[in-house]
XYZ file of C-alpha atoms in Angstrom:
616
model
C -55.457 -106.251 -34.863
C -55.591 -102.845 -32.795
C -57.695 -99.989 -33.470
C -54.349 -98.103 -33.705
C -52.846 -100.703 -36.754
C -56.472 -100.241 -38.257
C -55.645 -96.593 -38.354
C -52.356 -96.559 -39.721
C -52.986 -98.844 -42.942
C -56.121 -96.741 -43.706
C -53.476 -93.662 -43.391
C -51.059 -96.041 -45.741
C -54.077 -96.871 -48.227
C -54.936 -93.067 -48.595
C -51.364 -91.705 -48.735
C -50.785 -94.141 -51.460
C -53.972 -93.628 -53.681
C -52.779 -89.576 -53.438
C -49.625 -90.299 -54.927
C -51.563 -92.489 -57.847
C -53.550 -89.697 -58.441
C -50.742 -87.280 -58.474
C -48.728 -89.721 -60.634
C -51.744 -90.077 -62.896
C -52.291 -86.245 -63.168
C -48.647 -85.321 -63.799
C -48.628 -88.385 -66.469
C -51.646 -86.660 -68.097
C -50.487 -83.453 -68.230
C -46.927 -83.972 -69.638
C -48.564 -86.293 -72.501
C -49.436 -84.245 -74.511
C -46.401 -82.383 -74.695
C -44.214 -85.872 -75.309
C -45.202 -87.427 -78.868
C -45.811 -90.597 -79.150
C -45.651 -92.765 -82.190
C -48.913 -93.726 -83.624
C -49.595 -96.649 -85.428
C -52.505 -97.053 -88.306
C -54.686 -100.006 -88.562
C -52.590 -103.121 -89.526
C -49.842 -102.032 -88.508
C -47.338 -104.571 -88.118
C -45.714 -102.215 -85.345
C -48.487 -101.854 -83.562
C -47.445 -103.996 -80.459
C -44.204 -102.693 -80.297
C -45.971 -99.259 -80.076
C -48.314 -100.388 -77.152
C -45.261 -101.666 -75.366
C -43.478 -98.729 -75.932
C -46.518 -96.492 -74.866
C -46.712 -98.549 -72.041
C -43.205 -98.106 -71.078
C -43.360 -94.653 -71.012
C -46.225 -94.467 -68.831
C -44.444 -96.269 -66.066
C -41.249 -93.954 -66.622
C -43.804 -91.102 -66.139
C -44.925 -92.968 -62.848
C -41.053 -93.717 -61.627
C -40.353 -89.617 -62.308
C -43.539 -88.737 -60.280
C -42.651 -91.078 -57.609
C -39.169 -89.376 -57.302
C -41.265 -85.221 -57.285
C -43.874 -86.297 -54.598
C -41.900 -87.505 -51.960
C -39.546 -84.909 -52.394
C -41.921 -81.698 -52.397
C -43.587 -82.746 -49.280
C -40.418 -83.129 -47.749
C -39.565 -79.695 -48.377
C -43.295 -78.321 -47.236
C -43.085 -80.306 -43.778
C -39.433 -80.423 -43.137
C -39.691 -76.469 -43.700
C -41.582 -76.157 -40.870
C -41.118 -75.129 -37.545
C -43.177 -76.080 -35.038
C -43.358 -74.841 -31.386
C -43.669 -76.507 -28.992
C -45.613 -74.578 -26.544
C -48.092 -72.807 -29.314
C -48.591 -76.759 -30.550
C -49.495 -78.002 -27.011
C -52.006 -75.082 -26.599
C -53.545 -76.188 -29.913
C -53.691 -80.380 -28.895
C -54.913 -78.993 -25.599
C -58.125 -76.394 -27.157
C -58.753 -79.382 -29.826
C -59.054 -82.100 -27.334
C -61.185 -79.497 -24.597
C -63.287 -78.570 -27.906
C -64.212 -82.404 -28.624
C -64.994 -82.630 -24.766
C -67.329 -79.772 -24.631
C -68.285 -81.317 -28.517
C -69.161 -85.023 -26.782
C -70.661 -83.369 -23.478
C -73.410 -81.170 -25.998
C -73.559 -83.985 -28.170
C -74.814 -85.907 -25.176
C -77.106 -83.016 -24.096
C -78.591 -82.932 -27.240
C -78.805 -86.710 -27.617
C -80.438 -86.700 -23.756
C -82.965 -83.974 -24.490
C -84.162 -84.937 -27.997
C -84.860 -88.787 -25.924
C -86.519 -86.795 -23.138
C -88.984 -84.601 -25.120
C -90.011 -87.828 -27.025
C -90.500 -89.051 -23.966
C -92.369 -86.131 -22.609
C -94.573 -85.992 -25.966
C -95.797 -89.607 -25.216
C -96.524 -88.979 -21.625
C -98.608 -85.580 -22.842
C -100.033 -88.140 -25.534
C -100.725 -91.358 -23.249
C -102.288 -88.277 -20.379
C -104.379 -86.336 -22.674
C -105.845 -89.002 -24.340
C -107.130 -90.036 -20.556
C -108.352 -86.560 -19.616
C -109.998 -86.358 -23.226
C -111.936 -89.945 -22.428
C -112.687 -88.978 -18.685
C -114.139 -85.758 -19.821
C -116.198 -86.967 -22.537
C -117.536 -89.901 -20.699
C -118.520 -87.551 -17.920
C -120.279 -85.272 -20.565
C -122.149 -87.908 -21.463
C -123.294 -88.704 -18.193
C -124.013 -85.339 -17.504
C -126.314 -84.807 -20.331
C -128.016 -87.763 -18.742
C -128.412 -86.736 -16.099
C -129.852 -83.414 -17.545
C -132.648 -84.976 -19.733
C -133.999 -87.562 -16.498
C -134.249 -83.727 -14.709
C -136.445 -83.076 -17.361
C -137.946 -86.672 -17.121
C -138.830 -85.960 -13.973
C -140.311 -82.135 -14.175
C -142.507 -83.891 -17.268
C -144.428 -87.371 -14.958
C -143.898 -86.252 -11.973
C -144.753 -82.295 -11.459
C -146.906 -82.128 -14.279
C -149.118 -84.898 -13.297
C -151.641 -85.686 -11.033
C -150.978 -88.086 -9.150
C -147.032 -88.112 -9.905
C -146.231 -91.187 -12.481
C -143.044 -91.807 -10.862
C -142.452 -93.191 -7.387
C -139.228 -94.451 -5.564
C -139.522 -98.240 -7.427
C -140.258 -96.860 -10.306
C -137.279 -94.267 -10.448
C -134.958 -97.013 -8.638
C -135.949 -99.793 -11.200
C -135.145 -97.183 -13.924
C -132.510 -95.709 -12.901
C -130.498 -99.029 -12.254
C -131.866 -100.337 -15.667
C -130.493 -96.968 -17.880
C -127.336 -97.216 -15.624
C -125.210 -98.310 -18.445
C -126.150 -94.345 -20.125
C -123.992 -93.276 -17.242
C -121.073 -95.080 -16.623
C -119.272 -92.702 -14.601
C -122.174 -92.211 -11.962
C -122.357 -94.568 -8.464
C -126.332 -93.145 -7.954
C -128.561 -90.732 -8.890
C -131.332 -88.960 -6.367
C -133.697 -86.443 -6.533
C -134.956 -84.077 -3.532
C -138.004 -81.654 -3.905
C -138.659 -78.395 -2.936
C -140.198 -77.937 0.507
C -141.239 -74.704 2.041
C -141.593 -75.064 6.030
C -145.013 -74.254 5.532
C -145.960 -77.433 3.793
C -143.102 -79.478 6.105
C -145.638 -80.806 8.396
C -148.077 -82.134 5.392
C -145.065 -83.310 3.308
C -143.555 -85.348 6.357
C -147.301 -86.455 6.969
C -147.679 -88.142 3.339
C -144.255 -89.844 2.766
C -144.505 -91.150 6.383
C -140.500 -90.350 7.593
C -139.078 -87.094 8.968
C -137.105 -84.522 7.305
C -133.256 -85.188 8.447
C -130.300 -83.102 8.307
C -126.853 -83.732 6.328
C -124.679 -82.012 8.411
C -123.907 -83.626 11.251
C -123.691 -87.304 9.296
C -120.863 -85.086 7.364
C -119.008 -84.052 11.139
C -118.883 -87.386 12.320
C -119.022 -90.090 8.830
C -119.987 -93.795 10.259
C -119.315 -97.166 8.675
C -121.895 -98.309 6.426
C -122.120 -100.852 8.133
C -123.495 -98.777 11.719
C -125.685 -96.477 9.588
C -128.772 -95.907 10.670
C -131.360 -93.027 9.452
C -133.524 -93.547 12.071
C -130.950 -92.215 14.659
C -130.161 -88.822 12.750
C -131.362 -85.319 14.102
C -134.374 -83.730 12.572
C -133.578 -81.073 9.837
C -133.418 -77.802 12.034
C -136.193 -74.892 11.507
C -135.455 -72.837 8.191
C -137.445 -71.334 5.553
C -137.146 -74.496 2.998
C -136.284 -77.797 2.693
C -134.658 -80.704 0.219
C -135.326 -83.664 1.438
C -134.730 -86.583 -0.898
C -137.492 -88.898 -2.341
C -136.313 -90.498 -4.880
C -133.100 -92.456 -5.254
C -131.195 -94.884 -6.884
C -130.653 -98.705 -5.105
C -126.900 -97.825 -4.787
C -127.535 -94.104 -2.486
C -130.866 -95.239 -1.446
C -129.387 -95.080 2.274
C -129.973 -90.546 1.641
C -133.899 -90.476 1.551
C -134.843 -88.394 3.516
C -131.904 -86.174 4.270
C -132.002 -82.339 3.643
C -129.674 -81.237 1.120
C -129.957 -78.027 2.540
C -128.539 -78.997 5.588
C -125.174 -79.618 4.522
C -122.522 -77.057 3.381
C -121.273 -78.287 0.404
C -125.038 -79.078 -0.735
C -126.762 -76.616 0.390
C -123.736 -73.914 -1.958
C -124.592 -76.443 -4.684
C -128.352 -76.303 -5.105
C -128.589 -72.676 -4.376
C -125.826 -71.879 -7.142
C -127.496 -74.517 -9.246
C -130.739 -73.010 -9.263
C -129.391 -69.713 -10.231
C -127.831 -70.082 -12.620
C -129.775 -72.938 -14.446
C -126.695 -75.434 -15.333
C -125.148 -78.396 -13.486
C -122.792 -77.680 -10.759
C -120.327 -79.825 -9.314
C -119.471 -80.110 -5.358
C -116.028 -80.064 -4.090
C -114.310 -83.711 -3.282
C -116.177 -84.980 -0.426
C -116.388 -88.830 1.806
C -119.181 -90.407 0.187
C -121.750 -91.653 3.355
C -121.760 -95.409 3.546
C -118.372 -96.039 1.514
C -116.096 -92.675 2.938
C -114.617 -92.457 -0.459
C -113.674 -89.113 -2.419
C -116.639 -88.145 -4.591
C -118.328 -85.084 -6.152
C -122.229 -84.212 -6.744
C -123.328 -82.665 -10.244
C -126.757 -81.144 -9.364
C -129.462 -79.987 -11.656
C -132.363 -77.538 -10.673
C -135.711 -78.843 -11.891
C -138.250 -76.160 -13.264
C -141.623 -75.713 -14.372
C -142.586 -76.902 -17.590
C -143.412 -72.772 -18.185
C -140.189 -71.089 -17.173
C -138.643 -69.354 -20.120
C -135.585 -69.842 -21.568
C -133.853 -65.959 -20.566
C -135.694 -66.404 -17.200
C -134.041 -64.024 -14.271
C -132.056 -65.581 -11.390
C -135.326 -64.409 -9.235
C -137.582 -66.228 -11.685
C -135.448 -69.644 -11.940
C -135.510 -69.520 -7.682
C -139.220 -69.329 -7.530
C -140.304 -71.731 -10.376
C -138.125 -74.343 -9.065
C -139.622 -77.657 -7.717
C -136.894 -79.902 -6.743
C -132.996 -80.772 -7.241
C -131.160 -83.848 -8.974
C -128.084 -85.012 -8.144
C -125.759 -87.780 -9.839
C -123.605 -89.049 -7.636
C -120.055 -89.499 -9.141
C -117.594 -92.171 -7.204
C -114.194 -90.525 -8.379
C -111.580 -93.630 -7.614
C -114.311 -96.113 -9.291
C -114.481 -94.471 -12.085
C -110.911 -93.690 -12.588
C -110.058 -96.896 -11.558
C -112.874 -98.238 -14.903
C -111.128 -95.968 -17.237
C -107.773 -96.876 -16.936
C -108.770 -100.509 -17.189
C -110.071 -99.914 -20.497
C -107.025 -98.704 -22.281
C -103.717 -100.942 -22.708
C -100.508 -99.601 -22.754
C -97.156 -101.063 -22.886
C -95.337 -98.131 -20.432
C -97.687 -97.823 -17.131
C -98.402 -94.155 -16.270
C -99.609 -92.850 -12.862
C -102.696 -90.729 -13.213
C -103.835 -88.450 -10.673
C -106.929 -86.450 -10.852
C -107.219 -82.988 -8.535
C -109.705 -80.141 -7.881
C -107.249 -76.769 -8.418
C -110.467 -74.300 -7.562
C -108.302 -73.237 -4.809
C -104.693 -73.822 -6.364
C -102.651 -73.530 -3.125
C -104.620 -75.939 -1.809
C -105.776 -78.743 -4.331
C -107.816 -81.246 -3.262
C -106.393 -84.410 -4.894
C -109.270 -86.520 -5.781
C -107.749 -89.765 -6.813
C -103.869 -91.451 -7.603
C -100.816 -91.143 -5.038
C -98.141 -89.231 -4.919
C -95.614 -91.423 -4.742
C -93.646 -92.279 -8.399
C -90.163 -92.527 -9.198
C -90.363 -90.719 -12.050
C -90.203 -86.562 -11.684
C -91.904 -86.170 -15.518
C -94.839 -85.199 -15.074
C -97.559 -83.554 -17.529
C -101.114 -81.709 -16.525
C -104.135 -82.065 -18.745
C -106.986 -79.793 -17.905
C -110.098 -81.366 -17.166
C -113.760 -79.411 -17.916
C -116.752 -80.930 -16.228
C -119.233 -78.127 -17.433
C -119.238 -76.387 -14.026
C -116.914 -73.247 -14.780
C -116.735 -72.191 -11.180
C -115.048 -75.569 -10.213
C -110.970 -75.948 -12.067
C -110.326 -80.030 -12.138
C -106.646 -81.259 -13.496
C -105.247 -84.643 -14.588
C -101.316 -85.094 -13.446
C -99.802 -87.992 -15.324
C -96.394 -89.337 -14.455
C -94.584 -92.725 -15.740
C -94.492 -95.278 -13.239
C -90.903 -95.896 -13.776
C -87.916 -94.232 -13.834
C -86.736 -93.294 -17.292
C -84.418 -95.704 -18.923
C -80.546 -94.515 -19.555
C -79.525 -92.578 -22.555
C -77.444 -95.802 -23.887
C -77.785 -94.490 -27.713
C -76.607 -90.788 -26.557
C -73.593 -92.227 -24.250
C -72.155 -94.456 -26.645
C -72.939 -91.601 -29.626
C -71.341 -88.754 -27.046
C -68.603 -91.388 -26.373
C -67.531 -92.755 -30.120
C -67.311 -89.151 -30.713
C -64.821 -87.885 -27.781
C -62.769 -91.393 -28.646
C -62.216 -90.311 -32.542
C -61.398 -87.115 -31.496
C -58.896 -88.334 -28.895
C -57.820 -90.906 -31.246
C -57.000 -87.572 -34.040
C -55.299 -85.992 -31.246
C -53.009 -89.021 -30.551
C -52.108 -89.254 -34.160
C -51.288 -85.261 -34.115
C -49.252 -85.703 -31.038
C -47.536 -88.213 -32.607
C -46.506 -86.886 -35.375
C -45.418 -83.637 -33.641
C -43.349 -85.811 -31.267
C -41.479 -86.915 -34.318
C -40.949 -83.948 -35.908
C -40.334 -81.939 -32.726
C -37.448 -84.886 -32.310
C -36.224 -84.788 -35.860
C -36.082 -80.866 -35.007
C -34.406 -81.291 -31.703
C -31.646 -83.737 -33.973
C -31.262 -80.689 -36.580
C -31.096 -78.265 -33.169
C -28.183 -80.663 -32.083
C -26.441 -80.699 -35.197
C -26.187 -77.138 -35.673
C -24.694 -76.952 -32.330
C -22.294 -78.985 -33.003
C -21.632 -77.837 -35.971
C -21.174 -74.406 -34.102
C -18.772 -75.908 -31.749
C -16.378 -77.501 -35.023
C -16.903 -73.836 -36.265
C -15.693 -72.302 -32.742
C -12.825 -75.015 -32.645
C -12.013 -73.670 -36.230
C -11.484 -70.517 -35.400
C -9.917 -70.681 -32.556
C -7.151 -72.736 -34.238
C -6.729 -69.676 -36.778
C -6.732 -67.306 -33.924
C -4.033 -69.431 -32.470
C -2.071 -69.579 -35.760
C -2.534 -65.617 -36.528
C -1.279 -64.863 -32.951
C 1.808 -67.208 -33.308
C 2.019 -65.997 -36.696
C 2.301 -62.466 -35.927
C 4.735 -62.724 -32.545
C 7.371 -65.168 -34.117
C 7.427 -63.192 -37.800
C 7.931 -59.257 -36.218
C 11.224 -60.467 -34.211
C 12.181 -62.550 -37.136
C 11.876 -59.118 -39.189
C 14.135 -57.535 -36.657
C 16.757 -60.474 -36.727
C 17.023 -60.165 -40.969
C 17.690 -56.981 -40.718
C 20.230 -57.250 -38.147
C 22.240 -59.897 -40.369
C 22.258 -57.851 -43.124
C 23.498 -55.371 -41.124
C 25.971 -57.699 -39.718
C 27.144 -58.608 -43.393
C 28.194 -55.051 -43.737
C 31.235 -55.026 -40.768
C 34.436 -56.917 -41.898
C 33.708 -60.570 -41.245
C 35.974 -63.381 -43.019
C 34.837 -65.490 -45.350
C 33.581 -68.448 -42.635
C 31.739 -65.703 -40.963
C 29.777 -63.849 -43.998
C 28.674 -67.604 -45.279
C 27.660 -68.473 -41.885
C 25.319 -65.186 -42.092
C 24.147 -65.949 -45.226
C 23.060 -68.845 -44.494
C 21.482 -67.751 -40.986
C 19.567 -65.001 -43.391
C 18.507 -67.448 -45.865
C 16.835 -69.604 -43.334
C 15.443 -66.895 -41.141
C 13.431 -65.371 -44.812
C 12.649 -68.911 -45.290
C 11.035 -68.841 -42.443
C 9.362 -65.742 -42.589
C 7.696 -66.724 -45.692
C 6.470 -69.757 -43.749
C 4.809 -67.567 -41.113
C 3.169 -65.125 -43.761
C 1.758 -67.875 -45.212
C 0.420 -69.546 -41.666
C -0.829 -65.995 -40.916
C -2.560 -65.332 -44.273
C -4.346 -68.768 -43.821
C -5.478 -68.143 -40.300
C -6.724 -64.919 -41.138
C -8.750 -66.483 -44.394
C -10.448 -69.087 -42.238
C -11.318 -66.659 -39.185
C -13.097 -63.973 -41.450
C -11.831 -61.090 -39.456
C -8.810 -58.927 -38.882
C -7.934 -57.931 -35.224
C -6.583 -54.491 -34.999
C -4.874 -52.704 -32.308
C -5.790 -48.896 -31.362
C -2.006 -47.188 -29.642
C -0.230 -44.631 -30.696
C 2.580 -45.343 -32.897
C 5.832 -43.507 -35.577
C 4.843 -44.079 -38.760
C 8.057 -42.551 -40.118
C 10.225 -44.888 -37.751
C 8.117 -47.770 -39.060
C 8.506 -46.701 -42.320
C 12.612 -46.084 -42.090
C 12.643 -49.572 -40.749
C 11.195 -51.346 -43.424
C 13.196 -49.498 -46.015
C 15.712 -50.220 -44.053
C 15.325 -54.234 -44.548
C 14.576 -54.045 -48.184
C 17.403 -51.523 -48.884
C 20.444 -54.176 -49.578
C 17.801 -56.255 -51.655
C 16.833 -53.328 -53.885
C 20.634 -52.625 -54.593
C 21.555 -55.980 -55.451
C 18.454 -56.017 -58.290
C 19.565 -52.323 -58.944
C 16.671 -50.669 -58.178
C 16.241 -47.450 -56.245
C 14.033 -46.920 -52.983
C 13.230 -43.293 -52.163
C 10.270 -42.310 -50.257
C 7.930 -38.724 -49.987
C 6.218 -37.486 -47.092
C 3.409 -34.781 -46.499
C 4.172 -32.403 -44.706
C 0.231 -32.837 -43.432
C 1.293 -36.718 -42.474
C 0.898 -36.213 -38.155
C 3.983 -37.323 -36.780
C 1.881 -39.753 -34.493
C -0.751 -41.880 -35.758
C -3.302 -44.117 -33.608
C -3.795 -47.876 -35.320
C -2.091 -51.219 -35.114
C 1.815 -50.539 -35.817
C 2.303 -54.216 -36.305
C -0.523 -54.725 -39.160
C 0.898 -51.380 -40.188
C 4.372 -52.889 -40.904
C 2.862 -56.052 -42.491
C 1.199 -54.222 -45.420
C 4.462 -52.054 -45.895
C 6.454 -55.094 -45.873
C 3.991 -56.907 -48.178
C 3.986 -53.767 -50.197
C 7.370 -53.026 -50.820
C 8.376 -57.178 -51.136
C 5.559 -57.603 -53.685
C 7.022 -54.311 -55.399
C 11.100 -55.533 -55.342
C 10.186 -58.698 -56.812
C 8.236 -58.164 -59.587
C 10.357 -54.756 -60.335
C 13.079 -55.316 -62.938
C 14.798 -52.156 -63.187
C 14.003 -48.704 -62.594
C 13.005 -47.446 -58.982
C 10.418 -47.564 -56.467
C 8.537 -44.383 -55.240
C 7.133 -44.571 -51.906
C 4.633 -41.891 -50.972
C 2.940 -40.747 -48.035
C 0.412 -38.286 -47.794
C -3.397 -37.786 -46.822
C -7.106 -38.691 -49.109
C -7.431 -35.062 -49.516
C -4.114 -33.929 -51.087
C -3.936 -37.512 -53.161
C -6.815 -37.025 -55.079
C -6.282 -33.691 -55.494
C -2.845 -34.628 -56.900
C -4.417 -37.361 -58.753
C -6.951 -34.502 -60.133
C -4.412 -32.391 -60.782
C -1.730 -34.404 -63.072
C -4.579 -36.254 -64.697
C -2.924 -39.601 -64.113
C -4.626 -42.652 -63.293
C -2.843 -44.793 -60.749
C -3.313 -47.854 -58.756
C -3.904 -46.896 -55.276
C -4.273 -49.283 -52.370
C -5.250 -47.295 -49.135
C -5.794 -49.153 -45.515
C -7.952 -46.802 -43.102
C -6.402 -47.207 -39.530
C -9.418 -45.758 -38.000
C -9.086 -41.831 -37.809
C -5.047 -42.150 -39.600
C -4.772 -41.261 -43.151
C -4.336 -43.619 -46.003
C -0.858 -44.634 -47.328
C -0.409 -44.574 -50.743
């Protein structure tokens, strides 16, 4: 079964429960106004009462039935629809669903996207948060063996700590600082004690800067073969380090640019500062320094930048190895949707320096998670991005698409049912035109019979009165009965025509009248003239008045003219016993003022030829 037949019996199903309703409501209503017979308890009647109740219940329901479909006949078939302002409405409805489905969609699309955005900002701040903390912790670790080593090695004579000692402790409290690849420490010499200081650790002072120019393998490094640090006023070479960055002992931190900003900054301002991304020596991979100045035991806490610079004894450094630990991070947390991470230093934001992940990612999502590693002059970032593309909106394509296919679906059904009633109108339309045309065909038959109506009766007038004239000369007997009978038959058929005419001009609905100038008192004289020889055989006598204010030419139809006259004065000979008939002529004015005058009421009949007066 169709989607379409699935349609149409719902349609069915609710049409028919309205008209139950309707039928149940109208049933309701009239019952209280019908009495029915009531039976008491015991009533032997009592199921002859139910029957009967029940009988009228379904008459109420057959009565309904017969109202319903009748009234909504009347509302729709009342109706006329256009065509054009009906397409224009199909046509906004089904553009409105469109735009409907298409926002829909867009909503759909961007309520799927934010979620997905929301778990990216989840899944990448939840990294940054870890990284951050896990690098605060190593910091403060770094912090307190600063202080380890102002405490056993400054403050006592001889020093407590040597390079095995730090190395062996520093490897063995390693797991304090996950994030760090090596920690080293380089004291404070002044180029006057350079000579003694190289004297007692038994190596020269190197310098940084040119191992940073030209980076070697680890593999062909060599300290032995670097330049001695150049002439200054101090030095920082390193003397302590861990196993892992034992291969800078000996190098001046001064030396080298990114150092040398580092521990002068650092022992400023009195917190850990952070170098910018830099090729580790030995492995050439991205890493940063967090340095710490180490002070006298007496330096006070609100000590001056001057006062920090001179009671400072050496620097220490953890080395931080930014793809390792990245890389150990992201290992420890499991996720079902991968995410790219990468992790850049935005201190100069049109240039970033990106310190670990790739660029490359299907996905354009991305979200930014600051990062704070204590040192407020450096800016560090996390940019997270899924490793995939996102997945199609299925749920919003098929929602956005069930909705435009309902709504095209409604439409069908409304074109529809305009189609039919545009068709039943275009049947009515066709009917009425026909119906027009059996009108038209009507009335020209009753033109046709008033216009032969009219020609053959006004010669057949004339040929009357010229055998009654006729019957006046001295004819024999053969001759006057031969006229007679001619008469006879010619009034016959005169009576005929008025009869045709007086149909024709019933079924037409309209009179044709002629506008020429005619004599009304020769028309007149003639038609007295024909009903003179009738009035004398009843006895009756014919006289006639004019007005003198009658025009001798009038402008009208002389044939309609003679019509009424002869109507008139037939009409008035044969219902006329005895006596005599009184023909007058005169104008509106002088009638009623006659009329006004004598005081007596008569029956007046007046035809208005246009501008001619009325006969009387």
């Amino acid at each position: 079964m169709s989607l379409f037949h699935v349609l149409g019996f719902c349609l069915k199903i609710g049409q028919l429960f309205w008209m139950l309703c309707c039928w149940f409501l109208s049933w309701f209503v009239d019952a209280d106004k019908s009495p029915l017979p009531v039976g008491s308890v015991g009533d032997p009647d009592k199921t002859k009462m139910k029957n009967h109740n029940m009988c009228f219940f379904w008459n109420k329901i057959s009565t309904s039935g017969l109202k319903i479909p009748s009234f909504s006949h009347q509302l729709f078939g009342s109706v006329r629809f256009g065509k054009t302002f009906w397409r224009k409405v199909l046509v906004a409805w089904v553009v409105s669903w469109v735009l409907i489905s298409f926002w829909t969609f867009w909503c759909l699309s961007s309520q799927a996207m934010d979620k997905r955005k929301e778990t990216l900002a989840s899944m990448c701040d939840e990294r940054a948060s870890m990284l951050q903390d896990q690098f605060n912790v190593s910091m403060n670790h770094v912090q307190a063996m600063s202080i380890l080593i102002s405490t056993f090695h400054h403050a006592k004579f001889p020093s407590a700590i040597d390079q095995r000692t730090f190395s062996e402790y520093t490897d063995r409290t390693s797991f304090e600082r996950p994030l760090t690849s090596g920690v080293a420490y380089a004291v404070r010499v002044l180029h006057s004690e350079r000579q003694e200081f190289e004297r007692q650790q038994g190596w020269t002072i190197r310098r940084m800067d040119s191992l940073e120019q030209n980076p070697v393998h680890k593999d062909d490094y060599d300290t032995e073969a670097l330049e001695p640090s150049p002439v200054q006023e101090e030095y920082a070479p390193v003397i302590f380090a861990q196993d892992t960055v034992s291969h800078v002992i000996s190098l001046d931190m001064l030396s080298g640019k990114e150092d040398r900003e580092n521990v002068l900054r650092a022992r400023r301002s009195g917190k850990g500062v952070l170098t910018a991304p830099f090729p580790l020596i030995k492995t050439n991979r991205l890493g940063v320094i967090l340095t710490f100045a180490v002070y006298k035991r007496d330096l006070p806490s609100n000590a001056t930048p001057k006062e920090r610079i001179e009671a400072t004894n050496g620097y220490l450094g953890g080395v931080f190895d930014i793809e390792t630990l990245v890389e150990n991070l992201l290992q420890q947390l499991a996720s079902k949707q991968t995410i790219l991470v990468n992790v850049y230093d935005t201190t100069n934001h049109s240039q970033p320096i990106s310190m670990y992940g790739s660029d490359v990612s299907a996905d354009v999502l991305e979200h930014v998670s600051p990062l704070n590693f204590g040192d407020p002059f450096r800016k560090h970032e996390m940019r997270c991005r899924f490793k995939q593309k996102p997945p199609w909106p299925v749920q919003s394509m098929v929602t956005s698409f069930g909705i435009l296919v309902i709504a095209l679906l409604v439409a069908h059904i409304f074109h529809a049912t305009l189609s039919r009633i545009r068709r039943a109108e275009e049947d009515c339309h066709k009917m009425e035109l026909l119906k027009k045309k059996a009108e038209a065909a009507d009335v020209a038959k009753s033109q046709f019979l008033a216009t032969v109506s009219h020609e053959i009766r006004t010669p057949m007038n004339g040929v009357l009165g010229m055998l009654h004239m006729l019957m006046d000369t001295e004819l024999d007997v053969t001759q006057q009965d031969y006229v007679r009978t001619a008469q006879a038959s010619g009034k016959a058929l005169v009576s005929l025509i008025n009869e045709v005419l007086d149909q024709a001009k019933i079924e037409s609905g309209k009179i044709e009248l002629e506008e020429v100038r005619f004599d009304l008192r020769g028309i007149l004289d003639d038609v007295l003239s024909l009903f003179s020889g009738k009035s004398q055989e009843k006895g009756l006598e014919l006289a006639v008045y004019i007005s003198d204010r009658v025009p001798e030419m009038l402008i009208g139809d002389p044939g309609r003219f003679r019509q009424i006259l002869t109507n008139l004065m037939g009409n008035s000979i044969k219902f006329t016993e005895k006596g005599h008939i009184f023909v007058t002529l005169v104008v509106v004015e002088e009638e009623m003022k006659i009329s006004t005058t004598t005081g007596i009421l008569t029956e007046t009949k007046c035809v208005r030829f246009f501008t001619s007066p009325c006969l009387k």
